[in-house]
Amino acid sequence: MEVRAQLASVFHLDKCVGCHTCSVVCKNLWTDRRGSEHMWWNNVETRPGTGYPPLWEDQERHRGGWVAHGGELRLRLGSRAHVLDQLFQPPTLPTLDDQYEPWTYRYGDLLSGAPADDLPTARPVSAITGRPVDPAAGPNWDDDLGGSAVYAAADPNLAALEPAERAALLELDQLVFFHLPRLCNHCLNPACAAACPAGAIYKRGEDGMVVVAPERCRGWRMCVSACPYKKTFHSWVEGRSEKCIGCYPRIESGEPPACFQACTGRIRYQGVLLYDPEAAGRAARAPDDRLVDAFREALLDPADPEVIAAARRGGLSDGLLDAARRSPIDRFVRQWELALPLHPEFRTLPMVFYVPPLSPVRAVRADGARPVSGAVLPAAADLRIPVGYLASMFAAGNARVVEEALGILTAVRAHRRARTVGDVTAADAARRLSDAEITEETAEAIHRLTVFPTLRERIVHPPLGREVESEAAPGLQGLVGMRRRLRS
Ligand code: SF4
Ligand code: SF4
């Protein structure tokens, strides 16, 4: 058995308040330069909605990610020859209208204008041409849906719903939304790296972060086309690609990534995942309805003596294995099976996982039935955000894994309400725990890590500082080798 490690993340969507602090912190730290106005390495979307860039999930249009053909993976963008053929004008890039024309204001007009009776205003002007513009799109243009169902109605994931269910979701007085923070997933099988003709994108051996080597980037922009999450960007000033670097300089000096540290909702967790590279390769090729299960099967138990022995043989350090055993990601993703990958059908094996959100109970189901009256906690079918919608986002359409995750979340709530509020009977709470196949101890552990985590519990890093534990590197190298195998 071969054992590899990767730094992975979990975002708990029930806790995100949509404050955009994460986006602003990231922007101030990394992309406040001219040429990177449109780069939102971290952005927060309102769902249902179209996201940023709009309709990034529509791979018929953007042709990002991988497709499995006869057990083989191919870039949706096309073969290597096809990629080279399109070198000078990749046809599937987001346009300026998609990512908006960066604008600024002539603030001087406010100070130098002649005295007048009306309030002075500064019209927006293009940051590129200096000419006046009327912005009509932006990174969070549809924030909180802007009081309209128009953006929600364009969400590609609604195609997974029955017409009656879709119509019920979009009724304005029933409309409910949640926030989806997104950044580069630092995928195990990154399409951006596979598509780069210059070989400028690589996974760091130390932590698995996917980064661009600026001195090698020739600005071909194939990574922008190939990333199905649209998380690489082209700088119109530097003439090269840039993307989230996972705040590795901060991690190497013992700090959490900036967006994790600043997150007001404390929704962000980070830690080590151990995985079997061969099984991960199989997971990337699995049929859609098996993708999440196959992904989980590739993850390894860091407390298993066989895994520990194999990891040591492979050069993984004791410090790293200790961090893997304390990893909140291992608990949310592998042990509790609560956190799910975003669009696993893109087959990049993303390393950011999401705990799906609960939502208010519907007054009337799409089939006309009313939810059980008096029930304090709803069944998954009674939630206003339909399971089919969440399954389209987080499980390649597999409703079962979403229902199981929602069942665990409601069971934990029932358990806690029975203990603290008293409006759920002990028998009902016990039944829900049993239905969700978790024990009281597990429910308590989920509650603890969800509600009261300290920063040290949310962010558990192995000793990654090169000067501290340089022997960590050999065990983690080979991630790139795995990528090459998946490409071949
Ligand atoms: Fe590359 Fe995955 Fe990040 Fe996209 S999300 S830039 S494919 S590592
Ligand atoms: Fe959500 Fe945290 Fe970002 Fe606020 S800072 S939008 S809570 S992820």
PDB file of N, CA and C in Angstrom, residues 109-162:
ATOM      1  N   ASP A 109     -12.481  64.341  -9.194  1.00  0.00           N
ATOM      2  CA  ASP A 109     -13.629  65.162  -9.613  1.00  0.00           C
ATOM      3  C   ASP A 109     -14.423  65.655  -8.409  1.00  0.00           C
ATOM      4  N   LEU A 110     -14.416  64.834  -7.342  1.00  0.00           N
ATOM      5  CA  LEU A 110     -15.185  65.206  -6.153  1.00  0.00           C
ATOM      6  C   LEU A 110     -14.586  66.433  -5.473  1.00  0.00           C
ATOM      7  N   LEU A 111     -13.292  66.563  -5.602  1.00  0.00           N
ATOM      8  CA  LEU A 111     -12.606  67.658  -4.912  1.00  0.00           C
ATOM      9  C   LEU A 111     -12.429  68.893  -5.797  1.00  0.00           C
ATOM     10  N   SER A 112     -12.282  68.645  -7.109  1.00  0.00           N
ATOM     11  CA  SER A 112     -11.922  69.770  -7.977  1.00  0.00           C
ATOM     12  C   SER A 112     -13.112  70.338  -8.743  1.00  0.00           C
ATOM     13  N   GLY A 113     -14.303  69.711  -8.621  1.00  0.00           N
ATOM     14  CA  GLY A 113     -15.468  70.223  -9.338  1.00  0.00           C
ATOM     15  C   GLY A 113     -15.879  71.589  -8.813  1.00  0.00           C
ATOM     16  N   ALA A 114     -16.527  72.365  -9.686  1.00  0.00           N
ATOM     17  CA  ALA A 114     -16.992  73.695  -9.279  1.00  0.00           C
ATOM     18  C   ALA A 114     -18.110  73.565  -8.251  1.00  0.00           C
ATOM     19  N   PRO A 115     -18.223  74.506  -7.329  1.00  0.00           N
ATOM     20  CA  PRO A 115     -19.332  74.453  -6.353  1.00  0.00           C
ATOM     21  C   PRO A 115     -20.679  74.406  -7.082  1.00  0.00           C
ATOM     22  N   ALA A 116     -21.602  73.586  -6.579  1.00  0.00           N
ATOM     23  CA  ALA A 116     -22.918  73.456  -7.220  1.00  0.00           C
ATOM     24  C   ALA A 116     -23.934  73.079  -6.153  1.00  0.00           C
ATOM     25  N   ASP A 117     -25.232  73.126  -6.545  1.00  0.00           N
ATOM     26  CA  ASP A 117     -26.284  72.825  -5.583  1.00  0.00           C
ATOM     27  C   ASP A 117     -26.475  71.327  -5.371  1.00  0.00           C
ATOM     28  N   ASP A 118     -26.144  70.520  -6.422  1.00  0.00           N
ATOM     29  CA  ASP A 118     -26.371  69.076  -6.294  1.00  0.00           C
ATOM     30  C   ASP A 118     -25.159  68.378  -5.666  1.00  0.00           C
ATOM     31  N   LEU A 119     -25.419  67.160  -5.187  1.00  0.00           N
ATOM     32  CA  LEU A 119     -24.337  66.401  -4.549  1.00  0.00           C
ATOM     33  C   LEU A 119     -23.313  65.997  -5.596  1.00  0.00           C
ATOM     34  N   PRO A 120     -22.032  66.117  -5.302  1.00  0.00           N
ATOM     35  CA  PRO A 120     -21.025  65.685  -6.280  1.00  0.00           C
ATOM     36  C   PRO A 120     -20.998  64.157  -6.385  1.00  0.00           C
ATOM     37  N   THR A 121     -20.782  63.668  -7.578  1.00  0.00           N
ATOM     38  CA  THR A 121     -20.688  62.220  -7.792  1.00  0.00           C
ATOM     39  C   THR A 121     -19.445  61.928  -8.607  1.00  0.00           C
ATOM     40  N   ALA A 122     -18.929  60.722  -8.456  1.00  0.00           N
ATOM     41  CA  ALA A 122     -17.792  60.286  -9.270  1.00  0.00           C
ATOM     42  C   ALA A 122     -18.282  59.137 -10.134  1.00  0.00           C
ATOM     43  N   ARG A 123     -18.335  59.329 -11.427  1.00  0.00           N
ATOM     44  CA  ARG A 123     -18.797  58.263 -12.325  1.00  0.00           C
ATOM     45  C   ARG A 123     -17.737  57.173 -12.423  1.00  0.00           C
ATOM     46  N   PRO A 124     -18.175  55.911 -12.549  1.00  0.00           N
ATOM     47  CA  PRO A 124     -17.171  54.859 -12.729  1.00  0.00           C
ATOM     48  C   PRO A 124     -16.482  54.994 -14.085  1.00  0.00           C
ATOM     49  N   VAL A 125     -15.182  54.753 -14.093  1.00  0.00           N
ATOM     50  CA  VAL A 125     -14.438  54.747 -15.352  1.00  0.00           C
ATOM     51  C   VAL A 125     -13.658  53.446 -15.451  1.00  0.00           C
ATOM     52  N   SER A 126     -13.476  52.972 -16.676  1.00  0.00           N
ATOM     53  CA  SER A 126     -12.754  51.722 -16.899  1.00  0.00           C
ATOM     54  C   SER A 126     -11.325  51.846 -16.390  1.00  0.00           C
ATOM     55  N   ALA A 127     -10.881  50.827 -15.642  1.00  0.00           N
ATOM     56  CA  ALA A 127      -9.488  50.819 -15.180  1.00  0.00           C
ATOM     57  C   ALA A 127      -8.548  50.495 -16.325  1.00  0.00           C
ATOM     58  N   ILE A 128      -9.116  50.022 -17.457  1.00  0.00           N
ATOM     59  CA  ILE A 128      -8.272  49.671 -18.602  1.00  0.00           C
ATOM     60  C   ILE A 128      -8.148  50.857 -19.549  1.00  0.00           C
ATOM     61  N   THR A 129      -9.291  51.432 -19.944  1.00  0.00           N
ATOM     62  CA  THR A 129      -9.256  52.483 -20.961  1.00  0.00           C
ATOM     63  C   THR A 129      -9.393  53.886 -20.379  1.00  0.00           C
ATOM     64  N   GLY A 130      -9.878  53.993 -19.167  1.00  0.00           N
ATOM     65  CA  GLY A 130     -10.102  55.308 -18.565  1.00  0.00           C
ATOM     66  C   GLY A 130     -11.407  55.943 -19.011  1.00  0.00           C
ATOM     67  N   ARG A 131     -12.151  55.248 -19.895  1.00  0.00           N
ATOM     68  CA  ARG A 131     -13.416  55.821 -20.376  1.00  0.00           C
ATOM     69  C   ARG A 131     -14.554  55.475 -19.411  1.00  0.00           C
ATOM     70  N   PRO A 132     -15.614  56.310 -19.370  1.00  0.00           N
ATOM     71  CA  PRO A 132     -16.745  55.992 -18.482  1.00  0.00           C
ATOM     72  C   PRO A 132     -17.371  54.641 -18.841  1.00  0.00           C
ATOM     73  N   VAL A 133     -17.749  53.886 -17.828  1.00  0.00           N
ATOM     74  CA  VAL A 133     -18.423  52.587 -18.043  1.00  0.00           C
ATOM     75  C   VAL A 133     -19.649  52.520 -17.134  1.00  0.00           C
ATOM     76  N   ASP A 134     -20.583  51.658 -17.529  1.00  0.00           N
ATOM     77  CA  ASP A 134     -21.734  51.364 -16.677  1.00  0.00           C
ATOM     78  C   ASP A 134     -21.622  49.910 -16.249  1.00  0.00           C
ATOM     79  N   PRO A 135     -21.051  49.631 -15.088  1.00  0.00           N
ATOM     80  CA  PRO A 135     -20.859  48.223 -14.688  1.00  0.00           C
ATOM     81  C   PRO A 135     -22.191  47.467 -14.680  1.00  0.00           C
ATOM     82  N   ALA A 136     -22.165  46.259 -15.253  1.00  0.00           N
ATOM     83  CA  ALA A 136     -23.375  45.442 -15.291  1.00  0.00           C
ATOM     84  C   ALA A 136     -23.110  44.019 -14.813  1.00  0.00           C
ATOM     85  N   ALA A 137     -21.931  43.777 -14.246  1.00  0.00           N
ATOM     86  CA  ALA A 137     -21.611  42.452 -13.703  1.00  0.00           C
ATOM     87  C   ALA A 137     -20.460  42.624 -12.729  1.00  0.00           C
ATOM     88  N   GLY A 138     -20.292  41.637 -11.873  1.00  0.00           N
ATOM     89  CA  GLY A 138     -19.210  41.710 -10.894  1.00  0.00           C
ATOM     90  C   GLY A 138     -19.157  40.447 -10.080  1.00  0.00           C
ATOM     91  N   PRO A 139     -18.207  40.365  -9.157  1.00  0.00           N
ATOM     92  CA  PRO A 139     -17.983  39.104  -8.459  1.00  0.00           C
ATOM     93  C   PRO A 139     -19.131  38.685  -7.552  1.00  0.00           C
ATOM     94  N   ASN A 140     -19.880  39.625  -7.029  1.00  0.00           N
ATOM     95  CA  ASN A 140     -21.039  39.226  -6.209  1.00  0.00           C
ATOM     96  C   ASN A 140     -22.256  40.050  -6.629  1.00  0.00           C
ATOM     97  N   TRP A 141     -22.441  40.131  -7.945  1.00  0.00           N
ATOM     98  CA  TRP A 141     -23.511  40.951  -8.504  1.00  0.00           C
ATOM     99  C   TRP A 141     -24.880  40.490  -8.014  1.00  0.00           C
ATOM    100  N   ASP A 142     -25.025  39.183  -7.851  1.00  0.00           N
ATOM    101  CA  ASP A 142     -26.338  38.641  -7.437  1.00  0.00           C
ATOM    102  C   ASP A 142     -26.337  38.333  -5.933  1.00  0.00           C
ATOM    103  N   ASP A 143     -25.549  39.114  -5.173  1.00  0.00           N
ATOM    104  CA  ASP A 143     -25.429  38.831  -3.747  1.00  0.00           C
ATOM    105  C   ASP A 143     -26.797  38.823  -3.064  1.00  0.00           C
ATOM    106  N   ASP A 144     -27.058  37.796  -2.293  1.00  0.00           N
ATOM    107  CA  ASP A 144     -28.343  37.631  -1.593  1.00  0.00           C
ATOM    108  C   ASP A 144     -29.526  37.735  -2.560  1.00  0.00           C
ATOM    109  N   LEU A 145     -29.277  37.458  -3.828  1.00  0.00           N
ATOM    110  CA  LEU A 145     -30.281  37.428  -4.904  1.00  0.00           C
ATOM    111  C   LEU A 145     -30.827  38.814  -5.240  1.00  0.00           C
ATOM    112  N   GLY A 146     -30.403  39.839  -4.565  1.00  0.00           N
ATOM    113  CA  GLY A 146     -30.797  41.204  -4.920  1.00  0.00           C
ATOM    114  C   GLY A 146     -32.304  41.389  -4.978  1.00  0.00           C
ATOM    115  N   GLY A 147     -33.052  40.620  -4.195  1.00  0.00           N
ATOM    116  CA  GLY A 147     -34.507  40.797  -4.161  1.00  0.00           C
ATOM    117  C   GLY A 147     -35.215  40.253  -5.387  1.00  0.00           C
ATOM    118  N   SER A 148     -34.553  39.414  -6.163  1.00  0.00           N
ATOM    119  CA  SER A 148     -35.145  38.923  -7.411  1.00  0.00           C
ATOM    120  C   SER A 148     -34.879  37.432  -7.552  1.00  0.00           C
ATOM    121  N   ALA A 149     -35.762  36.746  -8.249  1.00  0.00           N
ATOM    122  CA  ALA A 149     -35.528  35.323  -8.527  1.00  0.00           C
ATOM    123  C   ALA A 149     -34.819  35.131  -9.862  1.00  0.00           C
ATOM    124  N   VAL A 150     -34.496  36.226 -10.558  1.00  0.00           N
ATOM    125  CA  VAL A 150     -33.934  36.122 -11.915  1.00  0.00           C
ATOM    126  C   VAL A 150     -32.602  35.375 -11.905  1.00  0.00           C
ATOM    127  N   TYR A 151     -31.700  35.742 -10.976  1.00  0.00           N
ATOM    128  CA  TYR A 151     -30.393  35.080 -10.949  1.00  0.00           C
ATOM    129  C   TYR A 151     -30.552  33.622 -10.520  1.00  0.00           C
ATOM    130  N   ALA A 152     -31.387  33.402  -9.529  1.00  0.00           N
ATOM    131  CA  ALA A 152     -31.583  32.027  -9.057  1.00  0.00           C
ATOM    132  C   ALA A 152     -32.103  31.151 -10.190  1.00  0.00           C
ATOM    133  N   ALA A 153     -32.991  31.695 -11.011  1.00  0.00           N
ATOM    134  CA  ALA A 153     -33.620  30.899 -12.078  1.00  0.00           C
ATOM    135  C   ALA A 153     -32.612  30.435 -13.115  1.00  0.00           C
ATOM    136  N   ALA A 154     -31.463  31.133 -13.212  1.00  0.00           N
ATOM    137  CA  ALA A 154     -30.458  30.760 -14.215  1.00  0.00           C
ATOM    138  C   ALA A 154     -29.458  29.734 -13.697  1.00  0.00           C
ATOM    139  N   ASP A 155     -29.584  29.316 -12.438  1.00  0.00           N
ATOM    140  CA  ASP A 155     -28.632  28.374 -11.848  1.00  0.00           C
ATOM    141  C   ASP A 155     -28.682  27.036 -12.599  1.00  0.00           C
ATOM    142  N   PRO A 156     -27.540  26.566 -13.130  1.00  0.00           N
ATOM    143  CA  PRO A 156     -27.549  25.306 -13.893  1.00  0.00           C
ATOM    144  C   PRO A 156     -27.998  24.103 -13.075  1.00  0.00           C
ATOM    145  N   ASN A 157     -27.814  24.149 -11.756  1.00  0.00           N
ATOM    146  CA  ASN A 157     -28.179  22.988 -10.930  1.00  0.00           C
ATOM    147  C   ASN A 157     -29.686  22.783 -10.847  1.00  0.00           C
ATOM    148  N   LEU A 158     -30.456  23.794 -11.217  1.00  0.00           N
ATOM    149  CA  LEU A 158     -31.912  23.635 -11.170  1.00  0.00           C
ATOM    150  C   LEU A 158     -32.387  22.630 -12.212  1.00  0.00           C
ATOM    151  N   ALA A 159     -31.558  22.364 -13.214  1.00  0.00           N
ATOM    152  CA  ALA A 159     -31.949  21.406 -14.254  1.00  0.00           C
ATOM    153  C   ALA A 159     -32.162  20.019 -13.657  1.00  0.00           C
ATOM    154  N   ALA A 160     -31.574  19.766 -12.483  1.00  0.00           N
ATOM    155  CA  ALA A 160     -31.715  18.439 -11.856  1.00  0.00           C
ATOM    156  C   ALA A 160     -33.083  18.260 -11.212  1.00  0.00           C
ATOM    157  N   LEU A 161     -33.871  19.329 -11.093  1.00  0.00           N
ATOM    158  CA  LEU A 161     -35.144  19.254 -10.363  1.00  0.00           C
ATOM    159  C   LEU A 161     -36.314  19.037 -11.302  1.00  0.00           C
ATOM    160  N   GLU A 162     -37.373  18.431 -10.755  1.00  0.00           N
ATOM    161  CA  GLU A 162     -38.638  18.331 -11.483  1.00  0.00           C
ATOM    162  C   GLU A 162     -39.199  19.741 -11.655  1.00  0.00           C
TER     163      GLU A 162
END
